[in-house]
mmCIF file of C-alpha atoms in Angstrom:
data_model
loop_
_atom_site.group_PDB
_atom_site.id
_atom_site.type_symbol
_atom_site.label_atom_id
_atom_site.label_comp_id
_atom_site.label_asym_id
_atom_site.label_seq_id
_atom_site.Cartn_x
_atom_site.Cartn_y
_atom_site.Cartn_z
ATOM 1 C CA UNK A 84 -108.574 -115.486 -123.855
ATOM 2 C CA UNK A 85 -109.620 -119.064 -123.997
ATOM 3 C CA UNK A 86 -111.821 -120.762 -126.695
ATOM 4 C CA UNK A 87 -115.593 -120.608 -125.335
ATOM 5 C CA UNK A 88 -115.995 -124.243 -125.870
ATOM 6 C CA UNK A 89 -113.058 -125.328 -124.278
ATOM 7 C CA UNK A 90 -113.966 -127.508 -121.086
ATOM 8 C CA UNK A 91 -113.163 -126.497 -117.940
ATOM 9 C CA UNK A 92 -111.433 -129.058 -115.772
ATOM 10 C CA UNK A 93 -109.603 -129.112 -112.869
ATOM 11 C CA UNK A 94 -105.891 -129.672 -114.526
ATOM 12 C CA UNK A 95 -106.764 -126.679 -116.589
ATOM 13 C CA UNK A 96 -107.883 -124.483 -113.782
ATOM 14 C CA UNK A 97 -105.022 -125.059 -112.345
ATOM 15 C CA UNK A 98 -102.545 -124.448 -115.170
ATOM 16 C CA UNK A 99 -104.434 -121.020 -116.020
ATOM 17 C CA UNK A 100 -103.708 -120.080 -112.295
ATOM 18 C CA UNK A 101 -100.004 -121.278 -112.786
ATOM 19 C CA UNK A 102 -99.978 -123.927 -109.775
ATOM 20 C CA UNK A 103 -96.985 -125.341 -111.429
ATOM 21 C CA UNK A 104 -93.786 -126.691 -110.104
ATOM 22 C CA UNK A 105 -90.306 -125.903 -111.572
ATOM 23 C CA UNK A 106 -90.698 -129.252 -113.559
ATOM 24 C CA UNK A 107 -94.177 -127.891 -114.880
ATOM 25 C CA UNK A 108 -96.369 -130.490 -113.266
ATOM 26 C CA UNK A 109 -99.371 -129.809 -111.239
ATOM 27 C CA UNK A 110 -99.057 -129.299 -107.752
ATOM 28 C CA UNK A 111 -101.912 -130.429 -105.562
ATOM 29 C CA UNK A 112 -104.656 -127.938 -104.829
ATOM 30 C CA UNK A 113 -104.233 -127.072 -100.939
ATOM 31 C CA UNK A 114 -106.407 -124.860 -98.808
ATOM 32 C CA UNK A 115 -105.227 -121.558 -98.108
ATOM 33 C CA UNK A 116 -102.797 -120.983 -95.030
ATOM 34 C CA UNK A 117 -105.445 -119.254 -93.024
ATOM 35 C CA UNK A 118 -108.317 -121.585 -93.591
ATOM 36 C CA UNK A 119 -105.588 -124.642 -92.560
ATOM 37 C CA UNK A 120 -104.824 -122.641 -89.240
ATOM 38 C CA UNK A 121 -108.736 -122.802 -88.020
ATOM 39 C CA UNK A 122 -109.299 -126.081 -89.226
ATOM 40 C CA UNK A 123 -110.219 -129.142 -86.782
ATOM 41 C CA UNK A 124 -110.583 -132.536 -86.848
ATOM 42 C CA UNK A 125 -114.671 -132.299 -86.835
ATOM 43 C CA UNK A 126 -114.451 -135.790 -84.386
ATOM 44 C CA UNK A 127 -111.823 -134.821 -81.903
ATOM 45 C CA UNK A 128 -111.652 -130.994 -82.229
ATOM 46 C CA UNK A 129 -108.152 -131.230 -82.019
ATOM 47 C CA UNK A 130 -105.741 -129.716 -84.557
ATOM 48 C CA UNK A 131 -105.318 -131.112 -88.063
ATOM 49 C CA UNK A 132 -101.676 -131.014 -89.985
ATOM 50 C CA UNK A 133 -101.328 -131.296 -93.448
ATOM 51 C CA UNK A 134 -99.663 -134.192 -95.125
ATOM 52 C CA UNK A 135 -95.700 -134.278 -96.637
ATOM 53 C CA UNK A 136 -97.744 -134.926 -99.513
ATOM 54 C CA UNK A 137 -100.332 -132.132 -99.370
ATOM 55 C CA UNK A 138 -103.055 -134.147 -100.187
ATOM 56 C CA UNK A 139 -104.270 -134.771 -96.938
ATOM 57 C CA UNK A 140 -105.235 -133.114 -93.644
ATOM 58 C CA UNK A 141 -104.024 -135.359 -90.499
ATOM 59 C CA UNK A 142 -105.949 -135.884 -86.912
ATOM 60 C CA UNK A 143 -103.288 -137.723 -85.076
ATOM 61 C CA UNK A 144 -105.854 -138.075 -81.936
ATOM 62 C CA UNK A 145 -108.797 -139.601 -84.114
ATOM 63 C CA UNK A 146 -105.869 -141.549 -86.211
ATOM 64 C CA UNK A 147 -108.134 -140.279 -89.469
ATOM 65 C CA UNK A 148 -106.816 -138.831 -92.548
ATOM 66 C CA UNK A 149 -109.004 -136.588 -94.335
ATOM 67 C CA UNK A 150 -108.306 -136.242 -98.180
ATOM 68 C CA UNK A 151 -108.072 -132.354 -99.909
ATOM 69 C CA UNK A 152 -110.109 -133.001 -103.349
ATOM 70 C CA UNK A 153 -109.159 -129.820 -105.846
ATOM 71 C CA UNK A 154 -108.091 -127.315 -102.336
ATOM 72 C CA UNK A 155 -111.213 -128.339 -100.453
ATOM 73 C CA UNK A 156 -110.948 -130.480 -97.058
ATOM 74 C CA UNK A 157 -113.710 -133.270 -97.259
ATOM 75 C CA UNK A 158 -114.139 -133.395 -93.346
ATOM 76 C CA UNK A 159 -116.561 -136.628 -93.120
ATOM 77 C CA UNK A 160 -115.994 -139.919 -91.249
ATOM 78 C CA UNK A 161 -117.047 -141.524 -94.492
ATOM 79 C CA UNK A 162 -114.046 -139.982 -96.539
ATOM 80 C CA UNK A 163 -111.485 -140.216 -94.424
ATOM 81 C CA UNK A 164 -109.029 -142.952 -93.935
ATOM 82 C CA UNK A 165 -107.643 -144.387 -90.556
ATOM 83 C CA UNK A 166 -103.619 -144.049 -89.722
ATOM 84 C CA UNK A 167 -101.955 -147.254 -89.432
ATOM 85 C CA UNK A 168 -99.587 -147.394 -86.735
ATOM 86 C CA UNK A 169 -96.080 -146.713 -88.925
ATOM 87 C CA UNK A 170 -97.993 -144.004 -90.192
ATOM 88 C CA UNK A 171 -98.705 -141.899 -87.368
ATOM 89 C CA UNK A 172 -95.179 -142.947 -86.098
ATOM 90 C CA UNK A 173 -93.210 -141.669 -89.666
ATOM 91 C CA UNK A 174 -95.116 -137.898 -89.976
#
């Protein structure tokens, strides 16, 4: 049972829900298979696929990359990123 006081942070979350690797470091926070399969790009409506990295969610047609904060997609215009061109090529 933990401690009362003890703050409740992301990293600890996580470790108390055993998202480890076999090296015992954190492993990003990604949305749940189902919720990635009806997921769009909110611009294009097109299809969105996650990154090798997991830590973002990837509209090849709008040439955005949305970032995944703690397992939740932040959807906006204003937090995504745009795709350079050797990006889009290299996924």
């Amino acid at each position: 049972m933990p401690d009362e006081h003890q703050e409740n942070t992301p990293a600890t979350a996580a470790s108390e829900a055993g998202e480890t690797d076999a090296d015992g470091a954190d492993e990003p926070a990604v949305p749940s298979p189902r919720l990635l399969e009806i997921l769009v790009c909110p611009l294009t409506r097109s299809t969105l696929e996650i990154s090798k990295d997991r830590t973002e969610l990837i509209s090849r047609r709008a040439r955005l990359a949305y970032p995944i904060r703690d397992g939740i997609p932040l959807l906006t215009r204003e937090a995504a990123r745009e795709l350079t061109d050797k990006e889009l090529k290299s996924s």
